[in-house]
Short mmCIF file of C-alpha atoms in Angstrom, two decimals:
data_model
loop_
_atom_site.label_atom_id
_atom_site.label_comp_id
_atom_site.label_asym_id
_atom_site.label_seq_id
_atom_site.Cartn_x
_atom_site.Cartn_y
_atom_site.Cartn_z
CA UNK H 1 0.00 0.00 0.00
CA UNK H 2 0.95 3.48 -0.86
CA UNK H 3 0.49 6.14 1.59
CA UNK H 4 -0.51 9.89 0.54
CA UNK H 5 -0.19 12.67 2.65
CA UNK H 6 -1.89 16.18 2.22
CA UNK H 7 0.17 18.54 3.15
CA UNK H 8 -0.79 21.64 1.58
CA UNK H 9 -4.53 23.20 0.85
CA UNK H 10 -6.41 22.92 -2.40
CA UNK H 11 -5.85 25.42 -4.73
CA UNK H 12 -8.05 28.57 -3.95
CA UNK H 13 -8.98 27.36 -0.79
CA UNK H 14 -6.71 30.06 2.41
CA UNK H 15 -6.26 29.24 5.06
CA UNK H 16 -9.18 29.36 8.41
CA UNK H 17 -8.76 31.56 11.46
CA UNK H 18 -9.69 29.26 14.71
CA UNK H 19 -10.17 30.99 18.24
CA UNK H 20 -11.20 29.63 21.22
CA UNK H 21 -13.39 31.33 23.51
CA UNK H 22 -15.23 31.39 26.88
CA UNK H 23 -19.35 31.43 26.72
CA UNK H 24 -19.30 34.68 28.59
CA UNK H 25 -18.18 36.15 25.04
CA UNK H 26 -20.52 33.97 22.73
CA UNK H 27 -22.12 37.45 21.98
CA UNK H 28 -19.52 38.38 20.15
CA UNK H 29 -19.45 35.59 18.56
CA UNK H 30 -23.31 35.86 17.29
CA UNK H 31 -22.29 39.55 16.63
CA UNK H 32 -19.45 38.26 13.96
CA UNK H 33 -21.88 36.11 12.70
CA UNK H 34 -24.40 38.36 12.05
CA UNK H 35 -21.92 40.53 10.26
CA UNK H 36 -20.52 37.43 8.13
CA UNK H 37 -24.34 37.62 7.38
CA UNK H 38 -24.82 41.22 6.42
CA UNK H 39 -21.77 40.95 3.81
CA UNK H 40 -23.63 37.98 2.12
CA UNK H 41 -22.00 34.73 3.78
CA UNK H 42 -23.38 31.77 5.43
CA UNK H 43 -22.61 30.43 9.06
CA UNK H 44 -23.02 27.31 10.35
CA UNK H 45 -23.88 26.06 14.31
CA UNK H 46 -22.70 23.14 15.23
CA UNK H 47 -23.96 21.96 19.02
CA UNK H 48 -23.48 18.60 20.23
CA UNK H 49 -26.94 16.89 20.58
CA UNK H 50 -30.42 17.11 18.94
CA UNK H 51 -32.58 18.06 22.19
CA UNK H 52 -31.51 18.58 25.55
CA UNK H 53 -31.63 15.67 27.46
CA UNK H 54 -31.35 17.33 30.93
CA UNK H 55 -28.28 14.91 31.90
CA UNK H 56 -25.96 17.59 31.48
CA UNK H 57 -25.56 21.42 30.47
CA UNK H 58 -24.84 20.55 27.22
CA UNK H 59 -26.57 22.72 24.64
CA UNK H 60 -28.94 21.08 21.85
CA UNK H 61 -29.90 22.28 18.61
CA UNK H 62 -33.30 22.52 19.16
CA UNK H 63 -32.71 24.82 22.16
CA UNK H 64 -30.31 26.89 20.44
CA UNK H 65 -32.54 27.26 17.77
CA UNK H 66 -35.66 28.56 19.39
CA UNK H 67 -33.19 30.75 21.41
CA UNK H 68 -31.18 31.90 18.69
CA UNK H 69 -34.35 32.74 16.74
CA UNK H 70 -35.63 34.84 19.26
CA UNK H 71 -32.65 36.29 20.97
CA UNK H 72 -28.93 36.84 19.01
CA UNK H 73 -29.90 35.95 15.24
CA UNK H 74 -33.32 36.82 15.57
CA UNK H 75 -33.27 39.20 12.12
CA UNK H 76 -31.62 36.07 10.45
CA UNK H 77 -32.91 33.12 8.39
CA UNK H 78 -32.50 30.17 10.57
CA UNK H 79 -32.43 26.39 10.22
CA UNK H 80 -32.08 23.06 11.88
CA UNK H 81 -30.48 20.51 11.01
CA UNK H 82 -29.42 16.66 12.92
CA UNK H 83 -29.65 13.12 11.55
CA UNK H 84 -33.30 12.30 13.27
CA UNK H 85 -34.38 13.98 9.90
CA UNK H 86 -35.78 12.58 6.71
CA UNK H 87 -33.08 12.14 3.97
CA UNK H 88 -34.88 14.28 1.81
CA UNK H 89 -35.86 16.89 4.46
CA UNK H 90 -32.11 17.22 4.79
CA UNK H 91 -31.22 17.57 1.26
CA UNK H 92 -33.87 20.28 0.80
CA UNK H 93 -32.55 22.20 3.76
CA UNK H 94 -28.92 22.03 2.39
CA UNK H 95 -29.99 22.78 -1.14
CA UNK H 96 -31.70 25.65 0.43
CA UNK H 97 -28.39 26.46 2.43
CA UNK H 98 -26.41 26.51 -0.25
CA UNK H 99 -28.43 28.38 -2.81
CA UNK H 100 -28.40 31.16 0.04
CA UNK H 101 -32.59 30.55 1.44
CA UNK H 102 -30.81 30.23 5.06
CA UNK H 103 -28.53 32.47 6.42
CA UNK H 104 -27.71 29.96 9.11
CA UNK H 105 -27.72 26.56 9.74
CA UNK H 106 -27.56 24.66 13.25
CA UNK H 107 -26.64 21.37 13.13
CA UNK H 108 -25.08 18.45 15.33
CA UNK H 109 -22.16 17.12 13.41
CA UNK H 110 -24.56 15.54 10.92
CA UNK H 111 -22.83 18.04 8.68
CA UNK H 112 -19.08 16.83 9.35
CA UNK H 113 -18.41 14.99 6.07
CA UNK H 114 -19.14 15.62 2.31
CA UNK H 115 -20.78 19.29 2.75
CA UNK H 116 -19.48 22.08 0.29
CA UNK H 117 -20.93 25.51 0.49
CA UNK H 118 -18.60 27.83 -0.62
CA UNK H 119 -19.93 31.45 0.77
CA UNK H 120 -20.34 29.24 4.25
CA UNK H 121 -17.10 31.84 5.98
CA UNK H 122 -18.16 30.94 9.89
CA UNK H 123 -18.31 27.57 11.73
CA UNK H 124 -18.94 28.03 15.14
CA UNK H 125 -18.96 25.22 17.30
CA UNK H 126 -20.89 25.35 21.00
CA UNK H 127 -19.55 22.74 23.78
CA UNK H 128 -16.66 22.24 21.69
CA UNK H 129 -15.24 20.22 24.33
CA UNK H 130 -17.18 17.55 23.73
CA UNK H 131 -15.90 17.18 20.32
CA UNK H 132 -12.42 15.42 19.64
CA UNK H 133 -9.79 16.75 17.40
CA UNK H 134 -10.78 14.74 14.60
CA UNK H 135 -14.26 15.94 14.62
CA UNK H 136 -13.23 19.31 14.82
CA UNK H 137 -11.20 19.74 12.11
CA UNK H 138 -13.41 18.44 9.97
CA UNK H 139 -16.18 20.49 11.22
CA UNK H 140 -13.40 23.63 10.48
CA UNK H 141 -13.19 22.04 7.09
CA UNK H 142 -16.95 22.85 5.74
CA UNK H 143 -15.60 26.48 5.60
CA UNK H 144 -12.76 28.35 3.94
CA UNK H 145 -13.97 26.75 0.57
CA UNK H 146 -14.78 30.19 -1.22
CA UNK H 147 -12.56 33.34 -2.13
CA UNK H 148 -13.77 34.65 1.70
CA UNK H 149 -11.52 34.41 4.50
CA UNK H 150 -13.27 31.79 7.04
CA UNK H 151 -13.27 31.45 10.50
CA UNK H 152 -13.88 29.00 13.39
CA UNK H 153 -14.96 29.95 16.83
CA UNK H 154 -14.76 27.24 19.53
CA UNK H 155 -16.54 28.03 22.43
CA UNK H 156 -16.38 26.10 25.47
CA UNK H 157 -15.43 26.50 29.31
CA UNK H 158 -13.55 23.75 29.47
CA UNK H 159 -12.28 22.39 32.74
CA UNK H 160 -10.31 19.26 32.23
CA UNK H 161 -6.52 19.00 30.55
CA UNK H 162 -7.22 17.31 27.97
CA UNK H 163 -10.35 19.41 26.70
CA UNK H 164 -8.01 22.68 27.06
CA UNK H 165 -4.56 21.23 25.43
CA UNK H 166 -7.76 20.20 21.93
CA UNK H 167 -9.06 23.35 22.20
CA UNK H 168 -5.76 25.19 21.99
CA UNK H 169 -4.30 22.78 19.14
CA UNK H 170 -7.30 23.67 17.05
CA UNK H 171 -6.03 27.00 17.51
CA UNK H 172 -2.68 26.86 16.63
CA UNK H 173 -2.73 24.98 13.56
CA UNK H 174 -4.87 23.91 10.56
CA UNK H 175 -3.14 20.46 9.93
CA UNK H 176 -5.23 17.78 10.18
CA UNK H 177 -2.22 15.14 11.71
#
C-alpha cells in the first residue's frame, strides 16, 4: 500500500482563522456572525446533541434554535439541522443552504463529512469540548472553501486538561495530523 499525505490546501482554498473562547463572550461571537451575514456569507452552528436531554448542560440544537431565533440571530434566516431527519428533508434544507434561502444553519455534526458551500465563511462550534480533534477539524473544514476568508470559533469552558490542550491545538494549527 501506498500512503498519501496532504500537506498543503487545495488550490483557492486560504487558510481558516480558529479561536477559542469562553461562553461569557458567545455574543460576540453571534455579533461576527451576524456581520458574516450582512456581507452575504453563510454560518453554520454546530452543538453537540439534537434536544436537551437534561443529563448535562450541554446545549442542543433545538434549544439553540428557538433561542437563537428569538434572541442573538433573531433578524436572520434560521435552520435546523441533525440526523433524526428525513433524507430528503435534509437535502432540501442544504440545497436551500447553499443556494443562500438560510442564512444559518444549526446542526449536530450531521454536517461533518461531504458538505461544500462555498460562501459558508463561519463555523462556530458550542460545547466544543465535547468534540475530539478529529471531529473538529473536519467540522473547520466545511468552511474556507470560497474566495472569503473563514473562520472558526470554539466556544467552550472547558475544565479538564485534555479538553483545554484540543481546544488550543485547534487553535494553533490547521493540519489535520
Amino acid at each position: 500500500f501506498d500512503v498519501s499525505a496532504i500537506d498543503q490546501l487545495p488550490p483557492g482554498r486560504q487558510p481558516i482563522h480558529t479561536q477559542w473562547i469562553r461562553s461569557a463572550a458567545a455574543g460576540q461571537a453571534y455579533q461576527f456572525t451576524r456581520d458574516e451575514v450582512a456581507e452575504g456569507r453563510h454560518a453554520y452552528i454546530v452543538l453537540p446533541q439534537i434536544d436537551d436531554t437534561g443529563e448535562d448542560n450541554s446545549k442542543s440544537v433545538l434549544q439553540e434554535f428557538d433561542r437563537l431565533s428569538k434572541g442573538p440571530l433573531s433578524s436572520l434566516r434560521l435552520c435546523a439541522l441533525h440526523g433524526q431527519m428525513a433524507t430528503d428533508e435534509k437535502q432540501s434544507i442544504m440545497t436551500r443552504f447553499r443556494d443562500g434561502q438560510i442564512d444559518v444553519l444549526l446542526a449536530t455534526t450531521v454536517i461533518e463529512v461531504g458538505i461544500d458551500v462555498p460562501n459558508a465563511s463561519v463555523m462556530l462550534i458550542d460545547s466544543a469540548e465535547q468534540f475530539g480533534l478529529s471531529q473538529l477539524h473536519q467540522l473547520r473544514g466545511r468552511v474556507g472553501r470560497g474566495k472569503h476568508l473563514s473562520h472558526c470559533i470554539l466556544i467552550s469552558d472547558a475544565e479538564s486538561d485534555e479538553a483545554r490542550q484540543r481546544l488550543t491545538a485547534m487553535t494553533q494549527t490547521n493540519s489535520g495530523f
